[in-house]
């Protein structure tokens, strides 16, 4: 829409903009800020989800592990993308939509990483 220009603003400018005005654009600015903070976290979670499938000592075929890795990481990516779109379209859910994929897949990544035998 017409508010897409906010994606190009710096984070301090977005914060200042969201504090100085009271409109629907403020909600979109806050949504954009939350997405900026969660995106690097989601990228790290994707990495941590994929490592245990490849980093294994068990002999055997690597292909089934790669298929499971792609399925789980794909589910994380699609969920994250879908919630980011919801955060942009429905700014009142911005915090929940931006952080819910982190809350869902973060513990899964920790559990998966814990299963790696060293």
Tab-separated table of C-alpha atoms in Angstrom:
chain	number	residue	atom	x	y	z
A	1	UNK	CA	0.000	0.000	0.000
A	2	UNK	CA	0.829	3.616	0.384
A	3	UNK	CA	2.694	3.046	3.658
A	4	UNK	CA	5.454	0.822	2.178
A	5	UNK	CA	7.917	3.721	2.306
A	6	UNK	CA	8.328	3.075	6.026
A	7	UNK	CA	10.297	-0.093	5.281
A	8	UNK	CA	13.121	2.116	4.017
A	9	UNK	CA	13.331	4.258	7.158
A	10	UNK	CA	16.060	3.635	9.703
A	11	UNK	CA	15.033	2.052	12.987
A	12	UNK	CA	15.638	5.226	15.049
A	13	UNK	CA	13.562	7.194	12.529
A	14	UNK	CA	10.789	4.595	12.739
A	15	UNK	CA	10.828	4.819	16.521
A	16	UNK	CA	10.712	8.610	16.423
A	17	UNK	CA	7.899	8.490	13.866
A	18	UNK	CA	5.875	6.063	15.978
A	19	UNK	CA	6.288	8.230	19.077
A	20	UNK	CA	5.396	11.536	17.411
A	21	UNK	CA	2.165	10.618	15.662
A	22	UNK	CA	-1.064	8.867	16.531
A	23	UNK	CA	-2.526	7.184	13.473
A	24	UNK	CA	-2.762	3.908	11.603
A	25	UNK	CA	0.683	4.536	10.168
A	26	UNK	CA	2.106	4.382	13.688
A	27	UNK	CA	0.896	0.806	14.029
A	28	UNK	CA	2.562	-0.093	10.744
A	29	UNK	CA	5.792	1.563	11.905
A	30	UNK	CA	5.753	-0.506	15.097
A	31	UNK	CA	5.027	-3.632	13.081
A	32	UNK	CA	8.013	-2.897	10.849
A	33	UNK	CA	10.243	-2.422	13.895
A	34	UNK	CA	9.204	-5.762	15.415
A	35	UNK	CA	9.814	-7.571	12.137
A	36	UNK	CA	13.287	-6.006	11.936
A	37	UNK	CA	14.147	-7.359	15.373
A	38	UNK	CA	12.753	-10.847	14.824
A	39	UNK	CA	14.151	-11.503	11.338
A	40	UNK	CA	17.772	-12.092	12.468
A	41	UNK	CA	16.470	-14.315	15.281
A	42	UNK	CA	14.440	-16.370	12.775
A	43	UNK	CA	17.528	-16.712	10.569
A	44	UNK	CA	19.515	-18.102	13.499
A	45	UNK	CA	16.666	-20.444	14.406
A	46	UNK	CA	16.621	-21.751	10.827
A	47	UNK	CA	20.322	-22.495	11.087
A	48	UNK	CA	19.929	-24.219	14.443
A	49	UNK	CA	17.001	-26.284	13.134
A	50	UNK	CA	18.994	-27.571	10.189
A	51	UNK	CA	22.310	-28.391	11.849
A	52	UNK	CA	21.188	-31.474	13.830
A	53	UNK	CA	19.921	-33.202	10.695
A	54	UNK	CA	23.275	-32.943	8.959
A	55	UNK	CA	25.588	-33.150	11.969
A	56	UNK	CA	25.086	-36.806	12.831
A	57	UNK	CA	27.426	-39.672	13.632
A	58	UNK	CA	25.011	-42.378	12.600
A	59	UNK	CA	26.081	-44.185	9.468
A	60	UNK	CA	23.538	-44.390	6.735
A	61	UNK	CA	21.875	-42.454	4.049
A	62	UNK	CA	21.933	-38.684	4.456
A	63	UNK	CA	19.030	-38.138	2.059
A	64	UNK	CA	16.176	-38.870	4.536
A	65	UNK	CA	17.750	-36.470	7.028
A	66	UNK	CA	18.010	-33.770	4.365
A	67	UNK	CA	14.356	-34.255	3.420
A	68	UNK	CA	13.310	-33.892	7.078
A	69	UNK	CA	15.585	-30.858	7.399
A	70	UNK	CA	14.031	-29.189	4.364
A	71	UNK	CA	10.521	-29.949	5.618
A	72	UNK	CA	11.106	-28.515	9.096
A	73	UNK	CA	13.069	-25.478	7.919
A	74	UNK	CA	10.523	-24.889	5.149
A	75	UNK	CA	7.700	-24.974	7.703
A	76	UNK	CA	9.578	-22.448	9.839
A	77	UNK	CA	10.254	-20.175	6.866
A	78	UNK	CA	6.664	-20.305	5.574
A	79	UNK	CA	5.241	-19.716	9.060
A	80	UNK	CA	7.559	-16.775	9.618
A	81	UNK	CA	6.691	-15.283	6.237
A	82	UNK	CA	2.956	-15.740	6.798
A	83	UNK	CA	3.071	-14.102	10.215
A	84	UNK	CA	5.137	-11.206	8.850
A	85	UNK	CA	2.461	-10.621	6.237
A	86	UNK	CA	-0.204	-10.692	8.953
A	87	UNK	CA	1.845	-8.210	10.991
A	88	UNK	CA	1.945	-5.866	8.002
A	89	UNK	CA	-1.734	-6.225	7.149
A	90	UNK	CA	-3.154	-6.225	10.677
A	91	UNK	CA	-0.941	-3.855	12.672
A	92	UNK	CA	-2.817	-4.469	15.935
A	93	UNK	CA	-1.353	-8.010	15.961
A	94	UNK	CA	2.147	-6.788	15.121
A	95	UNK	CA	3.887	-7.948	18.280
A	96	UNK	CA	2.228	-11.353	18.348
A	97	UNK	CA	2.642	-11.947	14.621
A	98	UNK	CA	6.309	-10.958	14.641
A	99	UNK	CA	7.315	-12.938	17.736
A	100	UNK	CA	5.105	-16.044	17.494
A	101	UNK	CA	7.362	-17.909	15.011
A	102	UNK	CA	10.287	-17.288	17.367
A	103	UNK	CA	8.280	-18.704	20.267
A	104	UNK	CA	7.174	-21.729	18.260
A	105	UNK	CA	10.394	-22.708	16.508
A	106	UNK	CA	12.932	-21.404	19.045
A	107	UNK	CA	12.280	-24.182	21.578
A	108	UNK	CA	12.170	-26.721	18.734
A	109	UNK	CA	15.606	-25.566	17.592
A	110	UNK	CA	16.981	-25.890	21.131
A	111	UNK	CA	15.530	-29.396	21.466
A	112	UNK	CA	16.857	-30.427	18.074
A	113	UNK	CA	20.299	-29.051	18.871
A	114	UNK	CA	20.244	-30.829	22.230
A	115	UNK	CA	19.763	-34.151	20.429
A	116	UNK	CA	23.142	-33.864	18.668
A	117	UNK	CA	25.601	-36.401	20.057
A	118	UNK	CA	29.084	-34.993	20.526
